[in-house]
XYZ file of C-alpha atoms in Angstrom:
422
model
C 187.859 163.522 65.939
C 185.480 166.377 67.177
C 182.772 163.924 67.678
C 185.138 161.527 69.689
C 186.164 164.585 71.867
C 182.470 165.640 72.427
C 181.689 161.891 73.288
C 184.152 162.129 75.976
C 183.233 165.470 77.468
C 179.411 163.947 77.563
C 180.800 160.955 79.238
C 182.912 163.119 81.841
C 179.676 165.255 82.367
C 177.749 161.946 82.866
C 180.150 160.480 85.387
C 180.447 164.030 87.488
C 176.657 163.673 87.800
C 176.525 160.061 88.823
C 179.435 160.547 91.326
C 177.671 163.569 93.010
C 174.312 161.502 92.922
C 176.304 158.802 94.734
C 177.766 160.990 97.292
C 174.454 162.898 98.203
C 172.950 159.339 98.737
C 175.727 157.979 100.902
C 175.475 161.333 102.936
C 171.883 160.645 103.583
C 172.121 157.340 105.178
C 172.606 156.752 109.014
C 176.288 157.065 110.199
C 178.069 153.940 110.192
C 175.912 152.309 107.489
C 178.794 152.645 104.794
C 181.035 150.553 107.331
C 179.368 147.531 108.022
C 181.956 144.550 108.842
C 180.100 141.948 106.506
C 182.877 139.404 107.839
C 181.999 140.037 111.666
C 179.327 137.228 111.476
C 178.615 134.509 114.052
C 176.589 132.734 111.159
C 178.440 129.578 110.259
C 178.370 128.600 106.716
C 180.030 126.442 104.452
C 182.630 128.978 103.366
C 186.536 128.651 103.372
C 187.405 128.660 106.884
C 190.535 128.719 109.299
C 189.227 125.851 111.480
C 187.117 122.687 110.310
C 185.646 120.475 112.842
C 184.707 116.723 112.500
C 182.259 116.579 115.111
C 182.234 112.816 115.462
C 184.074 110.005 113.887
C 183.903 106.243 114.618
C 186.156 103.338 113.349
C 185.840 99.491 113.448
C 189.699 98.603 114.255
C 189.057 94.832 114.408
C 187.016 93.817 111.478
C 188.507 93.252 107.789
C 188.400 96.125 105.577
C 185.353 94.529 103.487
C 183.181 94.838 106.649
C 184.804 97.453 108.629
C 182.752 100.703 109.660
C 185.002 103.774 108.993
C 184.701 107.609 108.789
C 186.846 109.517 106.297
C 187.294 113.040 106.028
C 188.922 115.273 103.288
C 190.665 118.587 103.772
C 191.334 120.795 100.929
C 193.224 124.122 100.545
C 191.784 126.578 98.234
C 194.352 129.367 98.089
C 197.513 129.809 96.010
C 199.925 129.441 99.060
C 201.172 126.270 100.777
C 199.241 125.904 104.044
C 199.834 123.846 106.942
C 196.646 121.953 108.558
C 197.199 120.975 112.217
C 194.745 117.757 113.006
C 193.900 117.171 116.479
C 192.157 113.962 117.679
C 190.029 114.180 120.631
C 188.627 111.569 122.875
C 184.598 111.943 123.494
C 185.290 113.473 126.925
C 187.388 116.159 124.949
C 190.788 114.905 126.148
C 192.858 115.897 123.182
C 195.088 112.782 122.641
C 197.243 113.261 119.601
C 197.997 116.100 116.770
C 199.804 115.809 113.475
C 200.130 118.073 110.551
C 199.489 118.041 106.721
C 201.305 120.049 104.454
C 198.948 121.224 101.578
C 200.305 122.875 98.649
C 198.512 125.407 96.348
C 194.959 123.958 95.830
C 195.804 120.408 97.381
C 193.391 118.058 98.676
C 194.318 115.334 101.108
C 191.609 112.415 102.497
C 192.184 110.693 105.843
C 190.437 107.380 106.889
C 190.307 107.148 110.579
C 190.330 103.027 110.524
C 193.766 103.278 108.382
C 195.216 105.922 110.392
C 194.243 104.334 113.580
C 195.282 100.645 112.289
C 198.778 101.656 110.568
C 199.312 105.258 111.809
C 200.266 106.187 108.002
C 200.143 109.871 107.533
C 200.779 111.615 104.179
C 204.453 113.016 104.257
C 204.981 116.184 101.940
C 207.445 115.676 99.480
C 210.740 118.306 99.875
C 210.590 121.072 97.585
C 210.727 124.762 97.635
C 206.914 125.092 98.750
C 207.713 122.761 102.097
C 208.056 124.972 105.211
C 211.151 123.886 106.767
C 209.738 123.103 110.097
C 207.933 120.211 108.093
C 210.904 118.630 106.248
C 211.654 115.826 109.161
C 207.667 115.063 109.347
C 207.451 111.179 110.172
C 205.269 109.092 107.625
C 203.588 107.587 110.356
C 202.494 107.807 113.988
C 205.213 105.800 115.973
C 203.771 102.335 117.231
C 204.039 103.518 120.900
C 202.260 106.303 120.353
C 199.591 104.549 118.056
C 198.875 102.407 121.221
C 198.078 105.143 123.352
C 195.935 106.837 120.909
C 194.213 103.520 120.211
C 193.688 102.736 124.104
C 192.233 106.503 124.584
C 189.936 106.202 121.722
C 188.584 102.803 122.377
C 188.641 102.377 125.843
C 189.241 106.238 127.513
C 192.607 105.432 129.330
C 195.966 106.902 129.334
C 198.918 105.851 131.356
C 199.473 109.100 133.278
C 195.790 109.600 134.448
C 195.721 106.421 136.329
C 192.343 105.358 137.007
C 190.608 108.566 135.561
C 188.724 108.334 132.548
C 189.464 110.581 129.615
C 186.831 108.881 127.617
C 184.294 106.193 127.368
C 184.664 102.469 126.889
C 183.434 101.731 123.253
C 183.802 98.736 121.009
C 185.088 100.889 118.093
C 187.323 104.019 118.332
C 185.248 106.982 118.891
C 185.999 110.862 119.073
C 185.996 113.998 117.163
C 188.848 116.113 115.302
C 189.556 119.733 114.775
C 191.809 121.000 111.899
C 193.636 124.456 112.261
C 195.465 126.420 109.976
C 198.827 126.798 111.610
C 202.230 128.560 110.730
C 204.665 125.757 111.579
C 204.781 121.858 112.037
C 204.826 121.101 115.703
C 203.324 118.511 118.058
C 201.647 121.265 120.549
C 197.564 120.543 121.218
C 194.972 122.960 121.506
C 194.990 122.775 125.418
C 198.489 124.602 125.343
C 198.236 128.356 125.790
C 201.175 129.021 123.548
C 199.340 126.998 120.448
C 197.391 130.345 120.353
C 200.173 132.695 120.753
C 202.659 130.934 118.703
C 201.192 128.431 115.915
C 197.343 129.417 114.981
C 196.946 131.325 111.893
C 193.867 133.301 110.672
C 193.682 132.636 106.956
C 190.560 131.365 105.743
C 191.562 128.782 103.101
C 190.416 125.457 104.307
C 187.368 123.594 103.112
C 186.414 119.911 103.940
C 183.661 117.267 104.230
C 183.195 113.812 105.855
C 181.617 110.613 105.005
C 180.919 107.705 107.266
C 180.740 104.051 105.483
C 179.366 100.932 107.109
C 179.938 98.281 104.453
C 178.623 95.396 106.428
C 175.396 94.128 104.866
C 174.478 92.453 108.536
C 174.981 95.479 110.214
C 174.571 98.466 107.879
C 175.570 98.631 104.401
C 175.056 102.268 104.021
C 177.044 105.455 103.682
C 176.354 108.853 104.533
C 178.169 112.323 104.879
C 178.284 116.060 105.128
C 180.515 119.042 104.856
C 182.775 119.460 108.126
C 181.863 122.272 110.253
C 183.475 125.414 108.534
C 184.484 127.929 111.630
C 185.979 131.180 110.252
C 188.823 133.368 111.688
C 187.386 137.133 112.020
C 189.063 139.393 111.353
C 190.983 136.808 108.453
C 194.561 137.289 107.825
C 195.961 139.640 110.355
C 198.605 138.388 112.551
C 197.978 136.678 116.237
C 196.879 139.319 118.624
C 194.888 141.331 116.198
C 191.398 142.427 118.051
C 188.005 140.551 117.022
C 184.467 141.664 117.626
C 183.252 138.338 118.278
C 181.669 138.139 121.940
C 182.924 134.469 122.405
C 184.976 132.007 120.202
C 185.347 128.584 119.181
C 188.402 127.846 121.245
C 187.578 130.277 124.218
C 187.280 127.474 126.943
C 191.031 126.441 125.854
C 192.559 129.856 124.998
C 194.780 131.577 127.614
C 192.454 133.410 130.630
C 193.886 136.814 129.909
C 193.255 136.663 126.127
C 190.149 134.382 125.853
C 188.966 135.331 122.356
C 192.646 135.211 120.959
C 191.813 132.284 118.502
C 189.316 134.913 116.746
C 187.189 131.648 115.594
C 183.552 132.140 115.175
C 181.458 130.183 117.970
C 178.700 127.721 117.378
C 175.177 127.873 117.884
C 173.444 126.452 121.241
C 170.198 124.910 120.267
C 168.936 122.939 116.997
C 166.390 121.652 115.390
C 166.591 118.150 114.022
C 163.828 116.278 111.805
C 163.420 112.638 112.292
C 161.351 109.524 111.076
C 161.167 106.220 112.686
C 159.186 102.842 111.662
C 156.638 102.762 108.934
C 156.643 100.333 106.109
C 160.006 101.214 104.904
C 161.553 100.773 108.179
C 162.599 104.348 108.641
C 165.222 105.289 111.301
C 166.830 108.301 112.478
C 170.203 109.235 114.324
C 171.813 112.300 115.595
C 175.155 113.153 116.034
C 175.619 115.894 118.758
C 178.868 117.723 119.613
C 179.116 120.105 122.329
C 181.526 122.386 124.329
C 183.774 120.902 126.664
C 182.693 121.648 130.513
C 186.329 120.626 132.052
C 187.643 124.428 131.942
C 191.166 125.421 130.996
C 194.079 123.022 131.924
C 191.788 120.591 133.459
C 193.107 117.670 135.808
C 192.572 114.156 134.708
C 189.580 113.950 137.213
C 187.897 116.827 135.502
C 187.535 115.416 132.166
C 184.696 112.943 133.310
C 182.510 116.072 134.154
C 182.299 115.886 129.944
C 179.557 112.952 130.641
C 177.442 115.508 131.729
C 173.762 116.526 132.164
C 172.937 119.003 129.616
C 169.829 121.323 129.219
C 167.034 120.498 126.876
C 165.557 118.098 124.746
C 162.025 118.093 123.403
C 160.354 115.891 120.956
C 157.332 117.283 118.596
C 155.303 114.551 116.592
C 153.696 115.287 113.267
C 150.697 116.616 115.029
C 152.663 119.389 117.301
C 152.240 117.234 120.293
C 155.339 117.937 122.694
C 156.935 114.999 124.437
C 159.702 115.132 127.187
C 161.737 112.587 128.895
C 160.803 113.270 132.650
C 158.048 114.386 134.600
C 158.940 116.319 137.868
C 156.261 116.219 140.586
C 153.674 115.512 138.224
C 154.290 118.641 136.182
C 155.545 118.483 132.291
C 156.929 122.091 132.721
C 160.469 121.529 133.866
C 162.459 120.219 130.677
C 164.520 117.227 131.451
C 168.264 117.167 131.442
C 170.109 114.364 129.925
C 173.443 112.641 130.083
C 175.871 112.692 127.003
C 179.517 112.820 126.599
C 180.894 115.467 124.192
C 180.152 113.684 120.984
C 177.864 110.916 120.662
C 175.677 109.113 117.978
C 172.496 107.944 119.093
C 169.279 106.524 117.287
C 166.499 109.197 117.725
C 164.303 106.083 119.150
C 166.675 105.984 122.088
C 164.420 106.503 125.117
C 167.328 106.814 127.470
C 168.533 110.135 125.792
C 165.402 111.420 123.705
C 161.709 111.378 124.859
C 159.722 108.541 123.932
C 157.340 108.872 120.930
C 153.993 107.553 122.322
C 151.439 109.196 119.513
C 151.787 106.777 116.918
C 153.228 109.285 114.487
C 156.317 108.146 112.693
C 157.921 111.924 112.020
C 158.323 115.010 113.452
C 161.226 117.241 114.828
C 163.590 117.350 118.073
C 164.515 120.542 119.917
C 168.110 119.848 121.126
C 169.923 122.501 123.619
C 172.913 120.127 124.466
C 174.955 123.159 126.166
C 175.905 122.561 129.550
C 174.725 125.500 132.096
C 178.101 127.073 133.469
C 180.030 126.645 130.034
C 180.171 128.772 126.840
C 177.139 127.570 124.929
C 178.066 125.615 121.723
C 176.596 122.752 119.977
C 176.834 121.105 116.567
C 173.967 118.458 115.425
C 173.847 116.186 112.451
C 171.033 114.372 111.579
C 171.459 110.896 109.553
C 168.084 109.242 108.127
C 167.832 105.597 107.080
C 165.134 103.556 105.389
C 165.253 99.953 104.763
C 168.632 99.644 106.478
C 170.528 100.525 103.547
C 169.449 104.144 101.893
C 170.848 107.116 104.123
C 171.387 110.567 104.134
C 173.034 112.860 106.547
C 172.586 116.491 106.930
C 173.420 119.435 109.293
C 170.608 120.339 111.625
C 168.919 123.893 111.500
C 170.604 126.067 114.376
C 168.101 128.085 116.082
C 170.331 131.076 116.395
C 174.198 131.553 116.008
C 177.098 131.693 118.301
C 176.318 135.186 119.651
C 172.782 134.675 120.389
C 171.863 134.621 124.095
C 172.006 131.229 125.825
C 168.420 129.882 125.834
C 166.795 129.993 129.323
C 165.625 126.996 131.198
C 163.193 126.369 130.460
C 163.165 127.948 127.370
C 160.506 129.310 125.102
C 161.458 127.269 122.153
C 161.994 129.285 118.902
C 164.300 130.879 116.836
C 167.118 133.132 118.920
C 166.011 136.653 118.971
């Protein structure tokens, strides 16, 4: 008994010594060092998030399933509570054309084929139960036929009736656009372009993860598959109700939020500039493509005519070969100093060898890297780049390009000193 008591007394003495040492160490630190807000970061990582971005989708709505190009994405709820994921489909000129809700029960996962969605309109309907929010009990099991026709026309031909002759998307053979997925508090049909979406619907729980894959099963035109994580955009701070302050200097939805409260969405902003590897030609028939998404330039509550501004000139693209030679697309006044502007919609998928977009590679090398700053000079600098590499027309891999800064980094100057953001 006495031995045990003595052991306890020694333990208490050691504990007090350790506590005193820890106190003296913390007191010696600079003021504020013990209160670092580790979550207040503009660094985008693959971590549970409140918003997911599918930066590009493409789907062939005409070919049979065995040969049709398709984009599929998956959303998972990694929390113990039921969550509502609000999916918004946008045209490639950033027109929000349709939104629907997915009810994710605890640890649930749901997958969506864009081809199936746009062909049949089928949406996973939640089974009635105690975990199903009351606002979601009457969710339709599919997009109504009339609405589906409108969505298809917008994503393939860039038209919608109430915009008359004004394009809200570009003309394509396939359906092309992008999607956002947000955690919301109730099932509604509201779109992220509406101010009430941010004051009433949006929630701030970092609980979603997801990925995407593009599948081209036609052996004549593709016969490949490639995928990557969705862009995971966290709410900062997480979990607090709407209106809680954020320390972010700008946010992902800033261009759509109410002007009086531009950071009310509290979503991390995306970077401006990226470095993306490419490889072209060679004995294995190498090929590279870049998916480039960038922020809308149309502004808050744009008119139909303003969406055309999103097929706009952006800032900089420079190609480096494997011997550090730099190539630009334009020469102005015989000087190679000014970097070129180039015209692209909000989201696109383009071969790195496409010289109408990227500088021509004339050195004879087969590989190198591309500097891409796709932001438009007058708006929030946000971009995302995905690189896809192919070999022999049937092997492929996709991966996110390397950001040269984060969403809090200063906008690169024009022309910029190319390198990591300071």
